[in-house]
XYZ file of C-alpha atoms in Angstrom:
710
model
C 4.390 2.640 -58.279
C 8.016 3.714 -58.563
C 7.012 7.375 -58.978
C 4.775 7.120 -55.917
C 7.660 5.693 -53.868
C 9.950 8.502 -55.007
C 7.308 11.067 -54.085
C 6.843 9.454 -50.692
C 10.606 9.481 -50.066
C 10.758 13.150 -51.062
C 7.880 14.024 -48.730
C 9.478 12.116 -45.858
C 12.779 13.896 -46.517
C 11.056 17.279 -46.630
C 9.173 16.526 -43.405
C 12.357 15.417 -41.616
C 14.161 18.510 -42.893
C 11.421 20.790 -41.584
C 11.362 18.956 -38.274
C 15.053 19.763 -37.831
C 14.576 23.512 -38.288
C 14.407 24.949 -34.780
C 16.351 28.180 -35.200
C 19.635 26.709 -34.010
C 21.246 27.443 -37.396
C 20.508 31.167 -36.969
C 21.035 33.017 -40.275
C 22.353 29.847 -41.870
C 18.871 28.287 -41.736
C 17.507 29.206 -45.178
C 19.995 27.201 -47.186
C 18.544 26.493 -50.595
C 18.919 28.640 -53.712
C 17.549 28.210 -57.209
C 20.809 28.071 -59.126
C 19.162 29.191 -62.376
C 18.604 32.630 -60.839
C 22.282 33.119 -60.057
C 24.589 34.135 -62.870
C 27.726 33.287 -60.987
C 27.076 29.874 -59.537
C 30.698 28.730 -59.249
C 31.882 25.451 -60.681
C 35.065 25.251 -58.631
C 37.021 26.790 -55.773
C 40.691 27.668 -56.168
C 42.847 28.225 -53.082
C 46.269 29.859 -53.469
C 47.671 28.945 -50.086
C 50.845 26.884 -49.909
C 51.133 27.398 -46.133
C 47.542 26.410 -45.290
C 46.745 29.780 -43.694
C 43.306 30.155 -45.288
C 42.146 26.572 -44.925
C 39.324 27.627 -42.598
C 38.114 30.221 -45.115
C 38.196 27.711 -47.970
C 36.363 25.106 -45.887
C 33.647 27.617 -45.005
C 33.341 28.627 -48.653
C 32.994 25.036 -49.863
C 30.549 24.186 -47.095
C 28.500 27.294 -47.809
C 28.349 26.796 -51.576
C 27.463 23.126 -51.270
C 24.755 23.997 -48.767
C 23.277 26.754 -50.908
C 23.346 24.994 -54.252
C 22.829 21.407 -53.043
C 25.821 20.227 -54.986
C 29.464 19.280 -54.541
C 31.832 22.013 -55.677
C 35.242 20.861 -56.870
C 38.557 22.322 -55.717
C 41.245 23.117 -58.262
C 44.817 24.376 -58.153
C 44.528 26.808 -61.055
C 41.975 29.491 -61.748
C 39.551 28.473 -64.475
C 36.275 29.794 -65.817
C 33.486 30.240 -63.202
C 35.629 29.590 -60.160
C 35.954 31.395 -56.840
C 39.578 32.174 -56.095
C 40.812 32.632 -52.517
C 44.202 34.141 -51.867
C 46.082 36.292 -49.398
C 47.195 39.633 -50.810
C 50.895 38.739 -50.491
C 50.455 36.508 -53.548
C 52.294 38.197 -56.450
C 49.425 37.330 -58.812
C 47.067 39.376 -56.645
C 49.297 42.452 -56.716
C 49.280 42.302 -60.498
C 45.469 42.413 -60.525
C 44.786 44.908 -57.720
C 46.439 48.220 -56.900
C 48.841 47.599 -53.971
C 47.692 50.879 -52.390
C 44.164 49.485 -52.154
C 45.520 46.356 -50.502
C 47.564 48.348 -47.998
C 44.481 50.382 -47.009
C 42.566 47.216 -46.114
C 44.343 46.851 -42.785
C 44.009 43.531 -41.000
C 40.250 42.982 -41.410
C 39.313 44.568 -44.744
C 38.799 42.461 -47.863
C 38.255 42.748 -51.608
C 35.805 40.736 -53.693
C 36.375 41.343 -57.388
C 35.130 39.831 -60.597
C 38.189 39.124 -62.772
C 36.810 39.410 -66.279
C 39.761 37.868 -68.094
C 39.507 34.796 -65.871
C 35.667 34.828 -65.637
C 36.081 34.225 -61.933
C 35.516 35.822 -58.547
C 38.540 36.750 -56.426
C 38.340 37.062 -52.631
C 41.458 38.465 -50.990
C 42.745 40.330 -47.930
C 45.913 40.898 -45.963
C 45.174 38.261 -43.302
C 43.456 34.915 -43.081
C 40.684 36.513 -41.019
C 40.099 39.128 -43.719
C 39.711 36.384 -46.336
C 37.263 34.604 -44.019
C 35.210 37.813 -43.690
C 35.249 38.072 -47.490
C 33.960 34.518 -47.828
C 31.022 35.181 -45.522
C 30.225 38.421 -47.342
C 30.267 36.617 -50.693
C 27.959 33.854 -49.448
C 25.610 36.475 -47.984
C 25.536 38.298 -51.311
C 24.507 35.122 -53.132
C 21.540 34.744 -50.794
C 20.384 38.339 -50.613
C 20.897 39.958 -54.039
C 20.584 38.789 -57.646
C 24.329 38.652 -58.108
C 25.905 39.707 -61.368
C 29.493 40.602 -62.139
C 28.862 44.324 -61.620
C 27.880 43.617 -57.998
C 31.191 41.902 -57.385
C 33.554 44.833 -57.208
C 33.603 45.209 -53.443
C 36.044 46.777 -51.018
C 35.000 46.406 -47.384
C 36.904 47.926 -44.451
C 35.258 47.916 -41.007
C 34.615 51.348 -39.475
C 35.065 50.145 -35.878
C 38.288 48.301 -35.057
C 36.828 46.494 -32.022
C 33.402 44.928 -32.548
C 32.535 43.155 -29.357
C 29.815 41.276 -27.511
C 29.450 41.770 -23.754
C 28.090 38.645 -22.077
C 26.405 39.256 -18.740
C 26.971 35.581 -17.900
C 27.771 34.461 -14.364
C 30.096 31.676 -13.272
C 27.136 29.705 -11.872
C 25.600 29.480 -15.358
C 22.928 32.131 -14.883
C 22.674 35.141 -17.184
C 21.791 38.597 -15.869
C 19.161 40.180 -18.136
C 19.265 37.056 -20.278
C 16.016 35.582 -21.551
C 17.226 32.648 -23.651
C 18.158 30.079 -21.045
C 21.377 29.539 -19.174
C 24.871 30.566 -20.208
C 26.520 28.877 -23.169
C 29.774 28.869 -21.179
C 29.795 25.618 -19.212
C 32.398 26.548 -16.643
C 31.921 23.349 -14.665
C 32.964 21.286 -17.711
C 35.898 23.433 -18.840
C 38.701 23.092 -19.727
C 38.370 19.349 -20.344
C 35.096 19.357 -22.250
C 34.493 21.745 -25.167
C 30.862 22.293 -26.143
C 30.143 22.161 -29.909
C 28.218 25.394 -29.433
C 31.502 27.276 -28.900
C 32.501 26.484 -32.499
C 29.061 27.473 -33.767
C 29.256 30.699 -31.754
C 32.621 31.536 -33.302
C 31.392 30.935 -36.831
C 28.193 32.961 -36.624
C 29.991 35.897 -35.002
C 32.700 35.870 -37.668
C 30.002 35.813 -40.342
C 28.869 39.292 -39.226
C 32.317 40.646 -38.424
C 32.315 40.487 -34.617
C 35.908 40.121 -33.410
C 35.716 40.119 -29.617
C 33.729 38.768 -26.705
C 33.643 39.561 -22.988
C 32.866 36.197 -21.456
C 31.442 37.222 -18.076
C 29.112 39.651 -16.330
C 30.109 43.269 -15.680
C 29.030 42.547 -12.092
C 32.127 40.421 -12.016
C 33.032 37.586 -9.697
C 36.730 37.971 -8.750
C 37.181 34.213 -9.234
C 37.287 34.720 -13.002
C 40.924 35.830 -12.502
C 41.918 32.753 -10.507
C 44.344 30.359 -12.177
C 41.619 27.706 -12.284
C 39.263 29.904 -14.281
C 41.969 31.355 -16.507
C 42.631 27.803 -17.692
C 38.958 27.581 -18.616
C 39.101 30.947 -20.396
C 42.107 29.718 -22.355
C 40.135 26.695 -23.567
C 37.421 28.984 -24.961
C 40.021 31.315 -26.498
C 41.528 28.418 -28.450
C 38.175 27.698 -30.077
C 37.410 31.327 -30.932
C 40.905 32.316 -32.144
C 40.748 30.788 -35.660
C 37.640 32.879 -36.330
C 39.409 36.109 -35.362
C 37.644 36.521 -32.017
C 39.619 37.715 -29.006
C 38.448 37.019 -25.479
C 38.108 39.761 -22.862
C 37.123 39.527 -19.204
C 35.021 41.670 -16.892
C 37.005 42.200 -13.701
C 36.062 43.182 -10.190
C 38.104 46.196 -9.122
C 38.544 44.719 -5.639
C 40.202 41.548 -6.995
C 43.650 42.279 -5.462
C 42.025 42.319 -2.012
C 39.452 39.557 -2.519
C 41.547 37.202 -4.619
C 45.067 38.334 -3.768
C 44.627 38.877 -0.045
C 45.950 42.443 -0.106
C 44.851 45.008 2.441
C 42.981 47.045 -0.167
C 42.641 47.610 -3.932
C 43.663 51.270 -4.006
C 45.300 52.541 -7.224
C 47.841 54.297 -4.975
C 48.966 51.037 -3.360
C 52.224 49.792 -4.925
C 51.378 46.212 -3.980
C 48.087 46.547 -5.873
C 49.940 47.796 -8.967
C 52.312 44.853 -8.750
C 49.454 42.393 -8.263
C 47.755 43.568 -11.453
C 51.032 43.397 -13.400
C 51.632 39.814 -12.276
C 48.045 38.792 -12.978
C 48.134 40.306 -16.460
C 51.424 38.519 -17.183
C 49.830 35.235 -16.087
C 46.915 35.855 -18.473
C 49.117 36.649 -21.477
C 51.384 33.681 -20.808
C 48.275 31.551 -21.274
C 46.434 33.645 -23.886
C 48.870 35.683 -25.995
C 46.080 37.458 -27.905
C 43.966 38.287 -24.840
C 41.993 41.481 -25.515
C 41.787 43.179 -22.136
C 39.408 44.102 -19.325
C 35.874 45.477 -19.043
C 35.203 47.248 -15.747
C 32.077 48.343 -13.928
C 33.257 50.394 -10.963
C 31.566 52.564 -8.330
C 28.183 51.740 -9.817
C 25.261 49.890 -8.241
C 27.403 48.802 -5.316
C 30.408 47.605 -7.309
C 33.806 48.521 -5.824
C 35.981 51.085 -7.550
C 38.707 53.693 -7.213
C 36.379 56.246 -5.640
C 36.283 53.996 -2.551
C 39.886 55.159 -1.978
C 39.502 58.837 -2.834
C 40.677 58.275 -6.420
C 39.026 59.026 -9.763
C 37.763 56.803 -12.556
C 40.861 57.841 -14.501
C 43.114 56.630 -11.673
C 41.371 53.265 -11.665
C 41.327 52.811 -15.427
C 44.962 53.859 -15.789
C 46.039 51.360 -13.118
C 44.752 48.508 -15.291
C 45.804 50.150 -18.549
C 49.419 50.345 -17.403
C 49.438 46.630 -16.611
C 47.937 45.758 -20.015
C 49.874 48.198 -22.180
C 53.047 46.092 -22.733
C 50.892 43.332 -24.239
C 48.611 45.514 -26.375
C 45.581 45.021 -24.128
C 42.876 47.618 -23.560
C 40.587 48.722 -20.745
C 36.889 49.323 -21.412
C 35.732 51.394 -18.440
C 31.961 51.721 -18.184
C 30.382 55.136 -17.648
C 27.162 53.664 -16.235
C 27.287 55.448 -12.882
C 24.732 57.337 -10.859
C 24.341 58.658 -7.348
C 20.950 58.360 -5.602
C 21.555 61.747 -4.013
C 21.807 63.479 -7.384
C 19.021 65.663 -8.688
C 18.754 64.002 -12.124
C 20.130 60.582 -12.947
C 20.363 61.558 -16.645
C 23.044 64.166 -15.786
C 25.315 62.065 -13.667
C 27.526 60.091 -16.081
C 28.424 63.363 -17.798
C 29.141 65.081 -14.494
C 31.518 62.297 -13.393
C 33.355 61.687 -16.667
C 33.454 64.954 -18.611
C 35.870 66.626 -16.137
C 38.265 63.674 -16.632
C 38.592 64.176 -20.394
C 42.245 63.872 -21.370
C 43.301 62.082 -18.189
C 42.926 58.508 -19.450
C 45.711 56.404 -20.980
C 45.709 55.803 -24.735
C 44.607 52.179 -24.276
C 41.488 53.145 -22.265
C 38.045 53.368 -23.840
C 35.085 54.760 -21.919
C 32.112 52.506 -22.651
C 28.956 54.653 -22.699
C 25.372 53.419 -22.988
C 23.498 54.842 -25.961
C 21.257 56.963 -23.721
C 21.856 58.873 -20.502
C 19.619 56.634 -18.336
C 19.469 52.907 -19.070
C 18.614 51.140 -22.361
C 15.096 52.568 -22.526
C 12.790 51.929 -25.524
C 13.717 55.459 -26.593
C 16.256 57.921 -25.198
C 18.159 60.841 -26.660
C 21.823 59.975 -27.107
C 24.105 60.374 -24.104
C 25.611 63.911 -24.095
C 29.039 62.369 -23.408
C 29.199 61.539 -27.122
C 30.868 64.499 -28.730
C 31.685 66.169 -25.422
C 34.847 64.239 -24.527
C 37.244 65.431 -27.228
C 40.445 63.649 -26.183
C 39.082 60.406 -24.731
C 37.954 57.534 -26.935
C 34.353 56.560 -26.261
C 32.865 53.163 -27.054
C 29.089 53.018 -27.586
C 27.330 50.301 -25.596
C 24.095 48.978 -27.074
C 21.829 46.370 -25.582
C 20.915 43.439 -27.801
C 18.995 41.623 -25.097
C 15.633 43.341 -24.583
C 15.765 44.211 -20.894
C 13.221 47.039 -21.167
C 11.620 45.928 -24.437
C 9.596 42.857 -23.565
C 12.432 40.409 -22.896
C 12.298 37.557 -25.419
C 8.482 37.695 -25.643
C 8.102 40.761 -27.843
C 9.060 41.056 -31.503
C 11.170 44.229 -31.464
C 13.704 44.777 -34.241
C 16.361 46.970 -32.666
C 17.990 48.003 -35.931
C 15.884 51.161 -36.005
C 16.913 52.015 -32.417
C 20.595 51.498 -33.242
C 20.303 53.561 -36.417
C 18.492 56.395 -34.649
C 21.268 56.520 -32.066
C 24.275 56.127 -34.367
C 22.996 58.721 -36.842
C 22.105 61.286 -34.166
C 24.024 64.501 -34.800
C 26.096 65.581 -31.797
C 27.243 68.833 -33.505
C 30.588 68.262 -31.767
C 32.454 69.214 -34.937
C 29.716 71.162 -36.665
C 26.754 69.645 -38.480
C 27.201 66.011 -39.492
C 29.220 64.933 -36.460
C 27.026 61.914 -35.823
C 27.558 59.573 -32.899
C 28.904 57.038 -35.390
C 31.442 59.463 -36.840
C 32.728 60.725 -33.489
C 33.170 57.179 -32.145
C 34.486 55.235 -35.141
C 37.313 57.714 -35.635
C 36.559 59.395 -38.963
C 36.530 62.825 -37.283
C 39.345 62.472 -34.759
C 41.406 59.745 -36.506
C 41.734 57.870 -33.218
C 43.965 54.813 -33.286
C 41.421 52.933 -31.197
C 37.706 52.598 -31.868
C 35.080 50.135 -30.781
C 31.429 49.365 -30.211
C 29.879 46.884 -27.759
C 26.583 45.019 -27.641
C 25.174 43.287 -24.561
C 24.543 39.772 -25.857
C 21.122 38.105 -25.898
C 22.551 34.606 -26.228
C 21.695 31.548 -24.165
C 21.292 27.776 -24.348
C 17.826 27.880 -25.932
C 17.718 25.967 -29.211
C 17.251 29.211 -31.113
C 19.993 30.938 -29.078
C 17.975 34.100 -28.348
C 14.620 33.047 -26.868
C 12.603 34.593 -29.718
C 13.359 33.718 -33.325
C 13.185 37.373 -34.298
C 15.581 38.336 -31.495
C 18.278 36.696 -33.615
C 17.913 39.664 -35.965
C 19.103 42.008 -33.207
C 22.346 40.082 -32.793
C 22.714 40.091 -36.575
C 22.019 43.804 -37.085
C 24.401 44.735 -34.278
C 27.230 42.889 -36.024
C 26.473 44.426 -39.406
C 26.316 47.965 -37.978
C 29.462 47.382 -35.930
C 31.188 46.734 -39.247
C 29.567 49.741 -40.920
C 27.200 51.999 -38.901
C 26.034 53.695 -42.109
C 24.340 50.581 -43.505
C 20.586 50.768 -44.027
C 18.813 48.758 -41.342
C 15.892 47.911 -43.608
C 18.363 46.293 -46.012
C 19.861 44.409 -43.056
C 16.394 43.199 -42.011
C 15.886 41.948 -45.573
C 19.261 40.166 -45.455
C 18.466 38.477 -42.187
C 14.994 37.381 -43.302
C 16.237 35.872 -46.556
C 19.039 33.982 -44.822
C 16.927 32.874 -41.870
C 13.257 32.425 -42.771
C 12.349 32.470 -46.464
C 13.481 33.517 -49.933
C 9.948 34.324 -51.127
C 9.968 38.010 -52.136
C 6.428 38.852 -51.023
C 6.868 37.100 -47.704
C 10.193 38.861 -47.137
C 8.633 42.259 -47.877
C 5.787 41.645 -45.404
C 8.113 40.416 -42.645
C 10.555 43.300 -43.111
C 7.711 45.830 -42.911
C 6.655 44.427 -39.538
C 10.243 44.427 -38.316
C 10.740 48.050 -39.335
C 7.547 49.129 -37.511
C 8.081 46.977 -34.433
C 10.299 49.193 -32.293
C 8.110 52.279 -32.796
C 5.077 50.169 -31.901
C 6.800 49.077 -28.689
C 7.715 52.658 -27.787
C 4.080 53.612 -28.323
C 2.498 50.932 -26.138
C 5.171 51.319 -23.434
C 6.699 54.812 -23.255
C 5.528 57.251 -25.960
C 6.422 60.933 -26.366
C 9.583 60.724 -24.268
C 8.233 58.853 -21.246
C 10.713 56.387 -19.777
C 11.367 53.866 -17.020
C 7.689 53.037 -16.372
C 8.589 49.370 -15.815
C 8.502 47.638 -12.456
C 11.688 48.492 -10.584
C 12.542 44.882 -9.739
C 11.855 43.194 -13.079
C 12.000 45.838 -15.853
C 9.202 44.074 -17.722
C 5.589 45.059 -17.125
C 4.031 48.471 -16.453
C 4.094 49.848 -12.919
C 3.887 53.643 -13.351
C 2.394 53.876 -9.835
C 5.289 52.038 -8.201
C 6.346 53.493 -4.843
C 8.401 51.296 -2.496
C 9.447 52.447 0.926
C 13.213 52.484 1.268
C 13.892 52.004 -2.459
C 16.215 54.366 -4.292
C 14.078 57.134 -5.818
C 15.781 56.892 -9.209
C 14.784 53.241 -9.492
C 11.075 54.117 -9.352
C 8.825 55.110 -12.269
C 7.308 58.046 -10.385
C 10.762 59.661 -10.317
C 10.746 59.752 -14.126
C 7.193 60.561 -15.241
C 6.334 63.021 -12.429
C 2.644 62.966 -13.354
C 0.470 65.361 -11.375
C -2.727 67.351 -11.846
C -0.877 69.908 -13.974
C 0.812 67.578 -16.440
C 3.441 64.921 -16.999
C 7.151 64.609 -17.826
C 10.588 65.258 -16.345
C 11.684 68.898 -16.562
C 15.273 68.771 -17.814
C 15.065 72.220 -19.397
C 16.947 75.276 -18.120
C 14.097 75.824 -15.662
C 14.474 72.299 -14.295
C 17.506 70.029 -13.884
C 19.110 71.733 -16.907
C 20.319 68.467 -18.430
C 19.944 70.251 -21.783
C 23.116 72.232 -21.056
C 25.195 69.067 -21.490
C 24.455 68.974 -25.234
C 26.076 71.024 -27.989
C 24.418 73.941 -29.758
C 21.961 73.999 -31.496
C 20.623 70.991 -29.563
C 20.641 72.950 -26.291
C 18.136 75.524 -27.509
C 16.141 72.957 -29.471
C 15.669 70.643 -26.489
C 15.201 73.537 -24.058
C 12.163 74.998 -25.823
C 8.964 72.978 -25.482
C 7.769 74.176 -28.905
C 10.963 73.079 -30.739
C 11.791 69.954 -28.755
C 11.173 66.884 -30.957
C 7.920 65.334 -29.767
C 9.559 61.925 -29.440
C 11.638 63.448 -26.595
C 9.042 65.915 -25.303
C 8.346 64.312 -21.921
C 12.009 63.425 -21.503
C 12.942 67.115 -21.358
C 9.724 68.838 -20.247
C 6.863 68.640 -17.757
C 3.982 69.405 -20.096
C 0.363 70.410 -19.270
C -2.293 67.855 -20.123
C -4.030 70.330 -22.437
C -0.878 71.467 -24.243
C -1.554 71.597 -27.992
C 0.655 69.258 -29.973
C 1.717 69.769 -33.603
C -1.150 67.493 -34.634
C -3.641 69.920 -33.084
C -4.525 67.371 -30.404
C -4.001 67.968 -26.716
C -1.104 66.170 -25.050
C -3.561 63.901 -23.213
C -5.405 62.883 -26.362
C -2.216 62.300 -28.339
C -0.716 60.269 -25.505
C -3.809 58.052 -25.436
C -3.769 57.572 -29.198
C -0.061 56.719 -29.184
C -0.736 53.883 -26.749
C -3.561 52.675 -28.986
C -1.364 52.882 -32.093
C 1.151 50.606 -30.422
C -1.499 47.980 -29.722
C -2.904 48.288 -33.257
C 0.541 47.750 -34.789
C 1.008 44.508 -32.821
C -2.369 43.355 -34.151
C -1.180 44.073 -37.685
C 1.982 42.065 -37.074
C -0.157 39.186 -35.823
C -2.332 39.351 -38.936
C 0.741 39.407 -41.158
C 2.339 36.441 -39.422
C -0.833 34.391 -39.804
C -0.356 34.638 -43.587
C 3.210 33.315 -43.389
C 2.340 29.683 -42.704
C 2.999 28.548 -46.317
C 6.479 30.089 -46.267
C 7.808 29.195 -42.796
C 8.558 25.775 -41.328
C 5.938 24.473 -38.936
C 7.946 24.725 -35.715
C 9.172 28.283 -36.076
C 5.841 29.479 -37.418
C 4.027 28.133 -34.365
C 6.591 29.463 -31.890
C 6.493 32.989 -33.320
C 2.696 32.812 -33.449
C 2.635 32.073 -29.711
C 5.065 34.901 -28.956
C 3.028 37.475 -30.866
C -0.094 36.388 -28.978
C 1.756 37.077 -25.707
C 2.952 40.420 -27.055
C -0.551 41.548 -28.035
C -1.965 40.637 -24.638
C 0.838 42.518 -22.918
C 0.615 45.551 -25.213
C -3.008 45.905 -24.095
C -1.859 45.451 -20.490
C 0.640 48.275 -20.967
C -1.927 50.569 -22.592
C -4.566 50.011 -19.939
C -2.204 50.242 -16.967
C -0.543 53.480 -18.075
C -3.634 55.287 -19.326
C -5.835 54.321 -16.376
C -3.140 55.496 -13.970
C -2.344 58.743 -15.800
C -6.072 59.433 -16.111
C -6.223 59.800 -12.327
C -4.101 62.939 -12.818
C -5.482 64.292 -16.114
C -9.137 63.696 -15.110
C -10.014 63.571 -18.803
C -11.896 60.951 -20.831
C -10.238 58.750 -23.415
C -10.589 60.221 -26.919
C -12.381 58.562 -29.798
C -10.282 55.763 -31.271
C -8.997 54.440 -27.968
C -10.391 51.061 -26.971
C -12.149 50.747 -23.651
C -9.767 49.205 -21.068
C -10.295 45.535 -20.342
C -8.534 45.846 -16.977
C -9.330 47.859 -13.871
C -6.650 49.979 -12.243
C -7.067 48.481 -8.764
C -6.672 44.983 -10.215
C -3.568 45.992 -12.138
C -1.945 47.459 -9.049
C -2.461 44.186 -7.195
C -1.195 42.074 -10.085
C 2.161 40.457 -9.363
C 4.620 40.039 -12.184
C 5.113 36.383 -13.058
C 8.366 35.217 -14.612
C 7.011 31.801 -15.592
C 7.430 32.337 -19.347
C 10.516 34.543 -19.111
C 13.044 32.087 -17.678
């Protein structure tokens, strides 16, 4: 009877534990390890810290170890066998164990984790309290994701990018532009009096992946964010994030001196405007001494900017940079600009910014989207990378899936990020990847950074889709080191978030690694792009024509399908966007026979019967690519159905429902695009392509419904 009662209690406990798992713990969800499999399960934690500077790091270490091993780790004052030892590098004992030159090279964020054989213990050290905290999170991650032995614990980690930042597109009314996980986590109406517990959680999870900055508000900025009332609210958030090494930044409206300050205009030439910005920046730093700086969207999509006054982007950026410079603040000036009168939207950021190279202040970074158009499922890298030799560029990646199925589709973006970051610009000969030219290893720039547009909201699981958490995670890991393997990162995330079962992890990671290519295939294969509805960026509307709409907002502008073929001619016989790249990319992209097929229809208008490398015609290969995308989603559905024994009931069911939506919509994409393009090719679908379940006329009448995307 007693054994039965114990079993019943255990089952009730297990059921209650599973009921609590809703994704809110992110990559701290999978919290149980079999201690017998881990050689270095510590027996104690030693903290050398008379001034209490690394208390947060030691608390996180104790909490993490107790959570992982379901035990209570003791703290000691002296290092003993099988302990984890935390210390700042200024400790004389540390400098006896580790070469001081190595410590000096760590900078402010780098850390060392080292197995000290004579003490049979693990040392975690760095030059600052934040560095030690990063080391703690790395150590805990290692316990969960590799079979740790002492040889694995000889680690020196120094981040490649100095600024690793999230851009929130959150509005002051609580809405989130291009956000698909509920309303904003920033509760402006409650601040500064009431501090949400989620702010602390946000700080911790970002620090765990090395993110050290956050832009709190939308790039389409409301000038009120700079009012004294809202700066008090910003200060309240900054106080919560500061212990975790996260600086706050703000998006600012360039017209703020006129709108908020009552000045006649916001011209960079106006001395009153210069003075207004200086006074406003002083007010900010009096409140928030470690404020990071400003993000600016100017003269883009109707936003005000310096060009309204006959000035350049450099004039506008330098105006703000001069105000921030005395305090160490920076300006992140976005290069997302385009003119509807231009002949090719993909050329326009380069045309506006390349001539300004060398004219920006040292504390200005030009924030450039990964591709030359707009966060498409696949784009070649923006030609600005590698072209601007004396201006620091900051890559901007999108974590939220604006053009990739919102939070309905399972799309692991690690492969997209890797493809972009490892693209060779040839700016300094072969091997000058986007990562190398932006993180400073080629030019030795004093300033480097990378930004990700956040996919975070008030949903329980933070990101709308449980697997969308992995995109936040992989961004942080690559921001620390863009050369990391994204399959390894997917494995890390899965083991920390979903399950420790090796076979289940392998199956999940395989689906994740195939997911982005599948999405490209059922949406925009072979270099097609921007086939989404112009007003929602979600479902397929390749036929979309709207009277009075900007032409470069419409899919027909990009695919240019006609009776002869399909694709945008950006070769030397077309818009000549290829000329903006470095050799040998110019000639490679310019020639239809050497252009990589994944970019073929990006750079060329290709006949329907053109023979591809596979031997198939363009039409037949296009059809089969769409089918491959659908088939891959089916395989992911089949895989997930086998995961029920390994995943808690709630998350299993929620992902199951999402994949069902994704499969239905992948078929929708395939049918809509192929039926429409068939009206131009006038060719049958090849063998292997499923018969459409929709009719083209019905699809054209179908209205996009946001009911499950809010």
